[in-house]
PDB file of N, CA and C in Angstrom:
ATOM      1  N   UNK H   1     186.925  27.599 128.205  1.00 48.00           N
ATOM      2  CA  UNK H   1     187.735  26.545 128.805  1.00 48.00           C
ATOM      3  C   UNK H   1     189.210  26.961 128.741  1.00 48.00           C
ATOM      4  N   UNK H   2     189.940  26.648 129.783  1.00 52.00           N
ATOM      5  CA  UNK H   2     191.345  27.046 129.862  1.00 52.00           C
ATOM      6  C   UNK H   2     192.278  25.866 129.614  1.00 52.00           C
ATOM      7  N   UNK H   3     193.466  26.146 129.127  1.00 56.00           N
ATOM      8  CA  UNK H   3     194.458  25.101 128.900  1.00 56.00           C
ATOM      9  C   UNK H   3     195.380  24.910 130.097  1.00 56.00           C
ATOM     10  N   UNK H   4     195.181  25.682 131.149  1.00 60.00           N
ATOM     11  CA  UNK H   4     196.037  25.599 132.330  1.00 60.00           C
ATOM     12  C   UNK H   4     195.680  24.343 133.117  1.00 60.00           C
ATOM     13  N   UNK H   5     196.711  23.552 133.426  1.00 63.00           N
ATOM     14  CA  UNK H   5     196.482  22.343 134.210  1.00 63.00           C
ATOM     15  C   UNK H   5     196.608  22.669 135.690  1.00 63.00           C
ATOM     16  N   UNK H   6     195.594  22.333 136.454  1.00 59.00           N
ATOM     17  CA  UNK H   6     195.592  22.569 137.889  1.00 59.00           C
ATOM     18  C   UNK H   6     195.823  21.225 138.573  1.00 59.00           C
ATOM     19  N   UNK H   7     196.837  21.139 139.458  1.00 64.00           N
ATOM     20  CA  UNK H   7     197.095  19.865 140.121  1.00 64.00           C
ATOM     21  C   UNK H   7     195.905  19.444 140.975  1.00 64.00           C
ATOM     22  N   UNK H   8     195.592  18.177 140.933  1.00 85.00           N
ATOM     23  CA  UNK H   8     194.515  17.681 141.786  1.00 85.00           C
ATOM     24  C   UNK H   8     195.068  17.310 143.155  1.00 85.00           C
ATOM     25  N   UNK H   9     194.203  16.942 144.067  1.00 89.00           N
ATOM     26  CA  UNK H   9     194.653  16.680 145.438  1.00 89.00           C
ATOM     27  C   UNK H   9     195.564  15.456 145.522  1.00 89.00           C
ATOM     28  N   UNK H  10     195.342  14.441 144.712  1.00 91.00           N
ATOM     29  CA  UNK H  10     196.205  13.259 144.746  1.00 91.00           C
ATOM     30  C   UNK H  10     197.616  13.616 144.288  1.00 91.00           C
ATOM     31  N   UNK H  11     197.713  14.409 143.244  1.00 93.00           N
ATOM     32  CA  UNK H  11     199.015  14.847 142.766  1.00 93.00           C
ATOM     33  C   UNK H  11     199.708  15.711 143.831  1.00 93.00           C
ATOM     34  N   UNK H  12     198.980  16.606 144.435  1.00 93.00           N
ATOM     35  CA  UNK H  12     199.548  17.472 145.474  1.00 93.00           C
ATOM     36  C   UNK H  12     200.043  16.663 146.666  1.00 93.00           C
ATOM     37  N   UNK H  13     199.282  15.670 147.072  1.00 94.00           N
ATOM     38  CA  UNK H  13     199.701  14.812 148.173  1.00 94.00           C
ATOM     39  C   UNK H  13     200.949  14.011 147.811  1.00 94.00           C
ATOM     40  N   UNK H  14     201.031  13.545 146.579  1.00 95.00           N
ATOM     41  CA  UNK H  14     202.203  12.795 146.114  1.00 95.00           C
ATOM     42  C   UNK H  14     203.450  13.669 146.143  1.00 95.00           C
ATOM     43  N   UNK H  15     203.310  14.884 145.691  1.00 96.00           N
ATOM     44  CA  UNK H  15     204.426  15.825 145.700  1.00 96.00           C
ATOM     45  C   UNK H  15     204.862  16.096 147.134  1.00 96.00           C
ATOM     46  N   UNK H  16     203.911  16.261 148.030  1.00 96.00           N
ATOM     47  CA  UNK H  16     204.221  16.467 149.439  1.00 96.00           C
ATOM     48  C   UNK H  16     205.017  15.292 149.998  1.00 96.00           C
ATOM     49  N   UNK H  17     204.597  14.064 149.670  1.00 97.00           N
ATOM     50  CA  UNK H  17     205.285  12.864 150.160  1.00 97.00           C
ATOM     51  C   UNK H  17     206.721  12.816 149.637  1.00 97.00           C
ATOM     52  N   UNK H  18     206.925  13.100 148.366  1.00 97.00           N
ATOM     53  CA  UNK H  18     208.284  13.114 147.815  1.00 97.00           C
ATOM     54  C   UNK H  18     209.166  14.104 148.569  1.00 97.00           C
ATOM     55  N   UNK H  19     208.641  15.273 148.829  1.00 98.00           N
ATOM     56  CA  UNK H  19     209.426  16.292 149.540  1.00 98.00           C
ATOM     57  C   UNK H  19     209.724  15.872 150.974  1.00 98.00           C
ATOM     58  N   UNK H  20     208.761  15.260 151.635  1.00 98.00           N
ATOM     59  CA  UNK H  20     208.978  14.785 153.004  1.00 98.00           C
ATOM     60  C   UNK H  20     210.034  13.685 153.048  1.00 98.00           C
ATOM     61  N   UNK H  21     209.977  12.760 152.113  1.00 97.00           N
ATOM     62  CA  UNK H  21     210.970  11.685 152.050  1.00 97.00           C
ATOM     63  C   UNK H  21     212.359  12.266 151.841  1.00 97.00           C
ATOM     64  N   UNK H  22     212.478  13.229 150.948  1.00 97.00           N
ATOM     65  CA  UNK H  22     213.777  13.857 150.692  1.00 97.00           C
ATOM     66  C   UNK H  22     214.306  14.557 151.947  1.00 97.00           C
ATOM     67  N   UNK H  23     213.406  15.118 152.727  1.00 97.00           N
ATOM     68  CA  UNK H  23     213.813  15.842 153.929  1.00 97.00           C
ATOM     69  C   UNK H  23     214.163  14.919 155.092  1.00 97.00           C
ATOM     70  N   UNK H  24     213.552  13.750 155.144  1.00 97.00           N
ATOM     71  CA  UNK H  24     213.672  12.890 156.321  1.00 97.00           C
ATOM     72  C   UNK H  24     214.675  11.748 156.200  1.00 97.00           C
ATOM     73  N   UNK H  25     214.988  11.315 154.993  1.00 96.00           N
ATOM     74  CA  UNK H  25     215.831  10.135 154.829  1.00 96.00           C
ATOM     75  C   UNK H  25     217.160  10.482 154.172  1.00 96.00           C
ATOM     76  N   UNK H  26     218.184   9.704 154.505  1.00 95.00           N
ATOM     77  CA  UNK H  26     219.525   9.981 154.000  1.00 95.00           C
ATOM     78  C   UNK H  26     219.729   9.555 152.551  1.00 95.00           C
ATOM     79  N   UNK H  27     219.268   8.359 152.188  1.00 95.00           N
ATOM     80  CA  UNK H  27     219.528   7.840 150.838  1.00 95.00           C
ATOM     81  C   UNK H  27     218.285   7.197 150.233  1.00 95.00           C
ATOM     82  N   UNK H  28     217.220   7.954 150.050  1.00 95.00           N
ATOM     83  CA  UNK H  28     216.020   7.350 149.462  1.00 95.00           C
ATOM     84  C   UNK H  28     216.227   7.036 147.984  1.00 95.00           C
ATOM     85  N   UNK H  29     215.484   6.078 147.488  1.00 96.00           N
ATOM     86  CA  UNK H  29     215.508   5.733 146.071  1.00 96.00           C
ATOM     87  C   UNK H  29     214.077   5.668 145.551  1.00 96.00           C
ATOM     88  N   UNK H  30     213.961   5.737 144.246  1.00 96.00           N
ATOM     89  CA  UNK H  30     212.683   5.493 143.578  1.00 96.00           C
ATOM     90  C   UNK H  30     212.840   4.187 142.830  1.00 96.00           C
ATOM     91  N   UNK H  31     211.984   3.220 143.134  1.00 95.00           N
ATOM     92  CA  UNK H  31     212.004   1.978 142.361  1.00 95.00           C
ATOM     93  C   UNK H  31     211.611   2.330 140.931  1.00 95.00           C
ATOM     94  N   UNK H  32     212.450   1.921 139.984  1.00 95.00           N
ATOM     95  CA  UNK H  32     212.262   2.371 138.607  1.00 95.00           C
ATOM     96  C   UNK H  32     212.657   1.278 137.627  1.00 95.00           C
ATOM     97  N   UNK H  33     211.661   0.775 136.897  1.00 90.00           N
ATOM     98  CA  UNK H  33     211.923  -0.254 135.896  1.00 90.00           C
ATOM     99  C   UNK H  33     211.813   0.303 134.482  1.00 90.00           C
ATOM    100  N   UNK H  34     211.204   1.463 134.349  1.00 88.00           N
ATOM    101  CA  UNK H  34     210.942   2.032 133.033  1.00 88.00           C
ATOM    102  C   UNK H  34     209.527   1.756 132.572  1.00 88.00           C
ATOM    103  N   UNK H  35     208.773   1.033 133.381  1.00 88.00           N
ATOM    104  CA  UNK H  35     207.377   0.745 133.060  1.00 88.00           C
ATOM    105  C   UNK H  35     206.468   1.920 133.410  1.00 88.00           C
ATOM    106  N   UNK H  36     205.186   1.736 133.167  1.00 91.00           N
ATOM    107  CA  UNK H  36     204.238   2.849 133.308  1.00 91.00           C
ATOM    108  C   UNK H  36     204.169   3.396 134.730  1.00 91.00           C
ATOM    109  N   UNK H  37     204.171   2.551 135.749  1.00 93.00           N
ATOM    110  CA  UNK H  37     204.113   3.035 137.130  1.00 93.00           C
ATOM    111  C   UNK H  37     205.361   3.828 137.482  1.00 93.00           C
ATOM    112  N   UNK H  38     206.514   3.334 137.047  1.00 93.00           N
ATOM    113  CA  UNK H  38     207.776   4.019 137.316  1.00 93.00           C
ATOM    114  C   UNK H  38     207.827   5.386 136.655  1.00 93.00           C
ATOM    115  N   UNK H  39     207.312   5.469 135.458  1.00 93.00           N
ATOM    116  CA  UNK H  39     207.324   6.734 134.731  1.00 93.00           C
ATOM    117  C   UNK H  39     206.445   7.760 135.438  1.00 93.00           C
ATOM    118  N   UNK H  40     205.303   7.328 135.948  1.00 94.00           N
ATOM    119  CA  UNK H  40     204.422   8.239 136.690  1.00 94.00           C
ATOM    120  C   UNK H  40     205.126   8.731 137.957  1.00 94.00           C
ATOM    121  N   UNK H  41     205.775   7.819 138.682  1.00 95.00           N
ATOM    122  CA  UNK H  41     206.488   8.210 139.902  1.00 95.00           C
ATOM    123  C   UNK H  41     207.596   9.209 139.582  1.00 95.00           C
ATOM    124  N   UNK H  42     208.342   8.970 138.525  1.00 97.00           N
ATOM    125  CA  UNK H  42     209.407   9.881 138.148  1.00 97.00           C
ATOM    126  C   UNK H  42     208.842  11.239 137.737  1.00 97.00           C
ATOM    127  N   UNK H  43     207.747  11.233 137.017  1.00 96.00           N
ATOM    128  CA  UNK H  43     207.103  12.487 136.617  1.00 96.00           C
ATOM    129  C   UNK H  43     206.719  13.303 137.856  1.00 96.00           C
ATOM    130  N   UNK H  44     206.134  12.642 138.849  1.00 96.00           N
ATOM    131  CA  UNK H  44     205.744  13.342 140.081  1.00 96.00           C
ATOM    132  C   UNK H  44     206.965  13.857 140.839  1.00 96.00           C
ATOM    133  N   UNK H  45     208.030  13.058 140.879  1.00 97.00           N
ATOM    134  CA  UNK H  45     209.251  13.497 141.552  1.00 97.00           C
ATOM    135  C   UNK H  45     209.834  14.724 140.858  1.00 97.00           C
ATOM    136  N   UNK H  46     209.814  14.719 139.545  1.00 97.00           N
ATOM    137  CA  UNK H  46     210.332  15.880 138.810  1.00 97.00           C
ATOM    138  C   UNK H  46     209.519  17.122 139.124  1.00 97.00           C
ATOM    139  N   UNK H  47     208.186  16.970 139.206  1.00 96.00           N
ATOM    140  CA  UNK H  47     207.337  18.108 139.550  1.00 96.00           C
ATOM    141  C   UNK H  47     207.601  18.574 140.977  1.00 96.00           C
ATOM    142  N   UNK H  48     207.877  17.636 141.879  1.00 97.00           N
ATOM    143  CA  UNK H  48     208.088  17.979 143.283  1.00 97.00           C
ATOM    144  C   UNK H  48     209.331  18.831 143.489  1.00 97.00           C
ATOM    145  N   UNK H  49     210.352  18.644 142.663  1.00 97.00           N
ATOM    146  CA  UNK H  49     211.634  19.308 142.889  1.00 97.00           C
ATOM    147  C   UNK H  49     212.019  20.307 141.801  1.00 97.00           C
ATOM    148  N   UNK H  50     211.149  20.531 140.852  1.00 96.00           N
ATOM    149  CA  UNK H  50     211.418  21.473 139.774  1.00 96.00           C
ATOM    150  C   UNK H  50     211.582  22.878 140.343  1.00 96.00           C
ATOM    151  N   UNK H  51     212.512  23.652 139.883  1.00 95.00           N
ATOM    152  CA  UNK H  51     213.355  23.469 138.715  1.00 95.00           C
ATOM    153  C   UNK H  51     214.637  22.695 139.012  1.00 95.00           C
ATOM    154  N   UNK H  52     214.875  22.337 140.285  1.00 95.00           N
ATOM    155  CA  UNK H  52     216.053  21.521 140.606  1.00 95.00           C
ATOM    156  C   UNK H  52     215.831  20.104 140.091  1.00 95.00           C
ATOM    157  N   UNK H  53     216.861  19.316 140.136  1.00 93.00           N
ATOM    158  CA  UNK H  53     216.743  17.932 139.686  1.00 93.00           C
ATOM    159  C   UNK H  53     216.161  17.026 140.764  1.00 93.00           C
ATOM    160  N   UNK H  54     215.878  15.809 140.389  1.00 96.00           N
ATOM    161  CA  UNK H  54     215.364  14.803 141.319  1.00 96.00           C
ATOM    162  C   UNK H  54     216.513  14.375 142.236  1.00 96.00           C
ATOM    163  N   UNK H  55     216.336  14.491 143.568  1.00 96.00           N
ATOM    164  CA  UNK H  55     217.431  14.171 144.486  1.00 96.00           C
ATOM    165  C   UNK H  55     217.528  12.696 144.856  1.00 96.00           C
ATOM    166  N   UNK H  56     216.845  11.852 144.155  1.00 95.00           N
ATOM    167  CA  UNK H  56     216.826  10.422 144.448  1.00 95.00           C
ATOM    168  C   UNK H  56     217.596   9.638 143.392  1.00 95.00           C
ATOM    169  N   UNK H  57     218.229   8.573 143.818  1.00 97.00           N
ATOM    170  CA  UNK H  57     218.760   7.576 142.896  1.00 97.00           C
ATOM    171  C   UNK H  57     217.590   6.719 142.437  1.00 97.00           C
ATOM    172  N   UNK H  58     217.629   6.252 141.214  1.00 97.00           N
ATOM    173  CA  UNK H  58     216.627   5.314 140.728  1.00 97.00           C
ATOM    174  C   UNK H  58     217.170   3.904 140.934  1.00 97.00           C
ATOM    175  N   UNK H  59     216.323   2.989 141.377  1.00 97.00           N
ATOM    176  CA  UNK H  59     216.724   1.607 141.625  1.00 97.00           C
ATOM    177  C   UNK H  59     215.835   0.671 140.822  1.00 97.00           C
ATOM    178  N   UNK H  60     216.477  -0.133 139.974  1.00 96.00           N
ATOM    179  CA  UNK H  60     215.748  -1.157 139.228  1.00 96.00           C
ATOM    180  C   UNK H  60     216.146  -2.515 139.771  1.00 96.00           C
ATOM    181  N   UNK H  61     215.180  -3.249 140.308  1.00 94.00           N
ATOM    182  CA  UNK H  61     215.407  -4.626 140.738  1.00 94.00           C
ATOM    183  C   UNK H  61     215.105  -5.494 139.521  1.00 94.00           C
ATOM    184  N   UNK H  62     216.163  -5.931 138.856  1.00 92.00           N
ATOM    185  CA  UNK H  62     216.063  -6.642 137.583  1.00 92.00           C
ATOM    186  C   UNK H  62     215.833  -8.127 137.822  1.00 92.00           C
ATOM    187  N   UNK H  63     214.646  -8.585 137.478  1.00 89.00           N
ATOM    188  CA  UNK H  63     214.291  -9.997 137.633  1.00 89.00           C
ATOM    189  C   UNK H  63     214.757 -10.842 136.459  1.00 89.00           C
ATOM    190  N   UNK H  64     215.193 -10.177 135.402  1.00 88.00           N
ATOM    191  CA  UNK H  64     215.590 -10.899 134.200  1.00 88.00           C
ATOM    192  C   UNK H  64     214.429 -11.157 133.258  1.00 88.00           C
ATOM    193  N   UNK H  65     213.248 -10.688 133.629  1.00 90.00           N
ATOM    194  CA  UNK H  65     212.049 -10.890 132.803  1.00 90.00           C
ATOM    195  C   UNK H  65     211.573  -9.547 132.264  1.00 90.00           C
ATOM    196  N   UNK H  66     212.430  -8.884 131.509  1.00 89.00           N
ATOM    197  CA  UNK H  66     212.123  -7.550 131.011  1.00 89.00           C
ATOM    198  C   UNK H  66     212.073  -7.542 129.490  1.00 89.00           C
ATOM    199  N   UNK H  67     211.227  -6.690 128.951  1.00 92.00           N
ATOM    200  CA  UNK H  67     211.223  -6.474 127.516  1.00 92.00           C
ATOM    201  C   UNK H  67     212.400  -5.568 127.182  1.00 92.00           C
ATOM    202  N   UNK H  68     213.184  -5.905 126.170  1.00 93.00           N
ATOM    203  CA  UNK H  68     214.334  -5.076 125.807  1.00 93.00           C
ATOM    204  C   UNK H  68     213.954  -3.621 125.520  1.00 93.00           C
ATOM    205  N   UNK H  69     212.781  -3.413 124.957  1.00 93.00           N
ATOM    206  CA  UNK H  69     212.335  -2.050 124.639  1.00 93.00           C
ATOM    207  C   UNK H  69     212.122  -1.224 125.910  1.00 93.00           C
ATOM    208  N   UNK H  70     211.640  -1.870 126.966  1.00 91.00           N
ATOM    209  CA  UNK H  70     211.423  -1.156 128.231  1.00 91.00           C
ATOM    210  C   UNK H  70     212.765  -0.771 128.845  1.00 91.00           C
ATOM    211  N   UNK H  71     213.723  -1.688 128.792  1.00 93.00           N
ATOM    212  CA  UNK H  71     215.054  -1.374 129.330  1.00 93.00           C
ATOM    213  C   UNK H  71     215.722  -0.256 128.524  1.00 93.00           C
ATOM    214  N   UNK H  72     215.552  -0.287 127.224  1.00 94.00           N
ATOM    215  CA  UNK H  72     216.117   0.769 126.382  1.00 94.00           C
ATOM    216  C   UNK H  72     215.473   2.115 126.715  1.00 94.00           C
ATOM    217  N   UNK H  73     214.165   2.104 126.919  1.00 93.00           N
ATOM    218  CA  UNK H  73     213.467   3.335 127.283  1.00 93.00           C
ATOM    219  C   UNK H  73     213.932   3.820 128.657  1.00 93.00           C
ATOM    220  N   UNK H  74     214.053   2.890 129.610  1.00 93.00           N
ATOM    221  CA  UNK H  74     214.542   3.223 130.947  1.00 93.00           C
ATOM    222  C   UNK H  74     215.888   3.929 130.857  1.00 93.00           C
ATOM    223  N   UNK H  75     216.808   3.335 130.117  1.00 95.00           N
ATOM    224  CA  UNK H  75     218.151   3.893 129.991  1.00 95.00           C
ATOM    225  C   UNK H  75     218.145   5.254 129.299  1.00 95.00           C
ATOM    226  N   UNK H  76     217.293   5.413 128.302  1.00 95.00           N
ATOM    227  CA  UNK H  76     217.211   6.690 127.588  1.00 95.00           C
ATOM    228  C   UNK H  76     216.684   7.792 128.499  1.00 95.00           C
ATOM    229  N   UNK H  77     215.677   7.489 129.306  1.00 94.00           N
ATOM    230  CA  UNK H  77     215.113   8.473 130.238  1.00 94.00           C
ATOM    231  C   UNK H  77     216.163   8.876 131.261  1.00 94.00           C
ATOM    232  N   UNK H  78     216.867   7.896 131.805  1.00 95.00           N
ATOM    233  CA  UNK H  78     217.908   8.173 132.806  1.00 95.00           C
ATOM    234  C   UNK H  78     218.987   9.077 132.216  1.00 95.00           C
ATOM    235  N   UNK H  79     219.412   8.765 131.005  1.00 96.00           N
ATOM    236  CA  UNK H  79     220.458   9.570 130.358  1.00 96.00           C
ATOM    237  C   UNK H  79     219.958  10.973 130.042  1.00 96.00           C
ATOM    238  N   UNK H  80     218.767  11.064 129.489  1.00 96.00           N
ATOM    239  CA  UNK H  80     218.205  12.358 129.098  1.00 96.00           C
ATOM    240  C   UNK H  80     218.070  13.286 130.301  1.00 96.00           C
ATOM    241  N   UNK H  81     217.673  12.738 131.452  1.00 95.00           N
ATOM    242  CA  UNK H  81     217.445  13.572 132.636  1.00 95.00           C
ATOM    243  C   UNK H  81     218.679  13.685 133.528  1.00 95.00           C
ATOM    244  N   UNK H  82     219.745  12.970 133.176  1.00 96.00           N
ATOM    245  CA  UNK H  82     220.966  13.035 133.963  1.00 96.00           C
ATOM    246  C   UNK H  82     220.816  12.454 135.359  1.00 96.00           C
ATOM    247  N   UNK H  83     220.073  11.366 135.471  1.00 96.00           N
ATOM    248  CA  UNK H  83     219.815  10.748 136.764  1.00 96.00           C
ATOM    249  C   UNK H  83     220.771   9.594 137.022  1.00 96.00           C
ATOM    250  N   UNK H  84     220.842   9.172 138.270  1.00 97.00           N
ATOM    251  CA  UNK H  84     221.665   8.024 138.637  1.00 97.00           C
ATOM    252  C   UNK H  84     220.757   6.796 138.731  1.00 97.00           C
ATOM    253  N   UNK H  85     221.180   5.704 138.100  1.00 97.00           N
ATOM    254  CA  UNK H  85     220.426   4.452 138.114  1.00 97.00           C
ATOM    255  C   UNK H  85     221.290   3.347 138.687  1.00 97.00           C
ATOM    256  N   UNK H  86     220.762   2.670 139.679  1.00 97.00           N
ATOM    257  CA  UNK H  86     221.387   1.459 140.219  1.00 97.00           C
ATOM    258  C   UNK H  86     220.538   0.279 139.773  1.00 97.00           C
ATOM    259  N   UNK H  87     221.195  -0.773 139.312  1.00 96.00           N
ATOM    260  CA  UNK H  87     220.481  -1.980 138.899  1.00 96.00           C
ATOM    261  C   UNK H  87     220.930  -3.126 139.789  1.00 96.00           C
ATOM    262  N   UNK H  88     219.983  -3.740 140.476  1.00 92.00           N
ATOM    263  CA  UNK H  88     220.254  -4.907 141.309  1.00 92.00           C
ATOM    264  C   UNK H  88     219.649  -6.115 140.599  1.00 92.00           C
ATOM    265  N   UNK H  89     220.504  -7.039 140.187  1.00 91.00           N
ATOM    266  CA  UNK H  89     220.034  -8.207 139.431  1.00 91.00           C
ATOM    267  C   UNK H  89     219.760  -9.363 140.387  1.00 91.00           C
ATOM    268  N   UNK H  90     218.552  -9.862 140.353  1.00 84.00           N
ATOM    269  CA  UNK H  90     218.141 -10.957 141.223  1.00 84.00           C
ATOM    270  C   UNK H  90     219.067 -12.157 141.039  1.00 84.00           C
ATOM    271  N   UNK H  91     219.426 -12.465 139.801  1.00 86.00           N
ATOM    272  CA  UNK H  91     220.307 -13.608 139.533  1.00 86.00           C
ATOM    273  C   UNK H  91     221.657 -13.468 140.236  1.00 86.00           C
ATOM    274  N   UNK H  92     222.187 -12.254 140.315  1.00 82.00           N
ATOM    275  CA  UNK H  92     223.456 -12.025 141.020  1.00 82.00           C
ATOM    276  C   UNK H  92     223.313 -12.333 142.506  1.00 82.00           C
ATOM    277  N   UNK H  93     222.186 -11.943 143.080  1.00 81.00           N
ATOM    278  CA  UNK H  93     221.948 -12.182 144.501  1.00 81.00           C
ATOM    279  C   UNK H  93     221.780 -13.672 144.788  1.00 81.00           C
ATOM    280  N   UNK H  94     221.164 -14.397 143.875  1.00 81.00           N
ATOM    281  CA  UNK H  94     221.021 -15.854 144.030  1.00 81.00           C
ATOM    282  C   UNK H  94     222.392 -16.519 143.888  1.00 81.00           C
ATOM    283  N   UNK H  95     223.167 -16.088 142.896  1.00 84.00           N
ATOM    284  CA  UNK H  95     224.472 -16.697 142.618  1.00 84.00           C
ATOM    285  C   UNK H  95     225.451 -16.545 143.779  1.00 84.00           C
ATOM    286  N   UNK H  96     225.429 -15.387 144.446  1.00 89.00           N
ATOM    287  CA  UNK H  96     226.395 -15.198 145.534  1.00 89.00           C
ATOM    288  C   UNK H  96     225.832 -15.507 146.923  1.00 89.00           C
ATOM    289  N   UNK H  97     224.623 -16.063 146.984  1.00 83.00           N
ATOM    290  CA  UNK H  97     224.069 -16.537 148.246  1.00 83.00           C
ATOM    291  C   UNK H  97     223.328 -15.504 149.081  1.00 83.00           C
ATOM    292  N   UNK H  98     223.208 -14.272 148.617  1.00 85.00           N
ATOM    293  CA  UNK H  98     222.466 -13.259 149.376  1.00 85.00           C
ATOM    294  C   UNK H  98     220.963 -13.490 149.320  1.00 85.00           C
ATOM    295  N   UNK H  99     220.547 -14.310 148.366  1.00 83.00           N
ATOM    296  CA  UNK H  99     219.136 -14.590 148.184  1.00 83.00           C
ATOM    297  C   UNK H  99     218.993 -16.059 147.808  1.00 83.00           C
ATOM    298  N   UNK H 100     218.006 -16.719 148.405  1.00 84.00           N
ATOM    299  CA  UNK H 100     217.747 -18.115 148.053  1.00 84.00           C
ATOM    300  C   UNK H 100     216.440 -18.216 147.300  1.00 84.00           C
ATOM    301  N   UNK H 101     216.497 -18.961 146.226  1.00 78.00           N
ATOM    302  CA  UNK H 101     215.296 -19.180 145.443  1.00 78.00           C
ATOM    303  C   UNK H 101     214.365 -20.112 146.216  1.00 78.00           C
ATOM    304  N   UNK H 102     213.085 -19.789 146.218  1.00 81.00           N
ATOM    305  CA  UNK H 102     212.110 -20.629 146.916  1.00 81.00           C
ATOM    306  C   UNK H 102     211.976 -21.964 146.204  1.00 81.00           C
ATOM    307  N   UNK H 103     211.818 -23.016 146.983  1.00 85.00           N
ATOM    308  CA  UNK H 103     211.702 -24.349 146.386  1.00 85.00           C
ATOM    309  C   UNK H 103     210.395 -24.534 145.619  1.00 85.00           C
ATOM    310  N   UNK H 104     209.381 -23.746 145.945  1.00 84.00           N
ATOM    311  CA  UNK H 104     208.110 -23.881 145.250  1.00 84.00           C
ATOM    312  C   UNK H 104     208.007 -22.959 144.017  1.00 84.00           C
ATOM    313  N   UNK H 105     209.159 -22.360 143.649  1.00 67.00           N
ATOM    314  CA  UNK H 105     209.194 -21.519 142.453  1.00 67.00           C
ATOM    315  C   UNK H 105     208.742 -20.126 142.711  1.00 67.00           C
TER     316      UNK H 105
END
C-alpha cells in the first residue's frame, strides 16, 4: 500500500472550476465563515493555485449568530495564509436600509 494521495475525480473537477472562475471573472470571492464547508473550499482553492497563493478574496456574510471559536479560527487561518477577508454584517445592512428584515422572521 502506498502513502501517495491521488486526487479523485470530484477533487479534480473542483480544482478545474476554481481555475475557470479565476480566469473568467474580475473579482470572484470564496464565501468563508471558518466552518467546515468553508475550510474544504479553501483547501481546494489552495490546491488549485499552488504554489502561488489563492487569488480570491474571502467573504464572510456575518449573521451575528457565530461561535466565537469559529471566528477566531477563521481569523487565524486568514492571517496564517496571508489572505484578504471581507466581512459583511447583516445587521449593518439592516441598519442602513440596504436590507429589510422579513416581517415573518
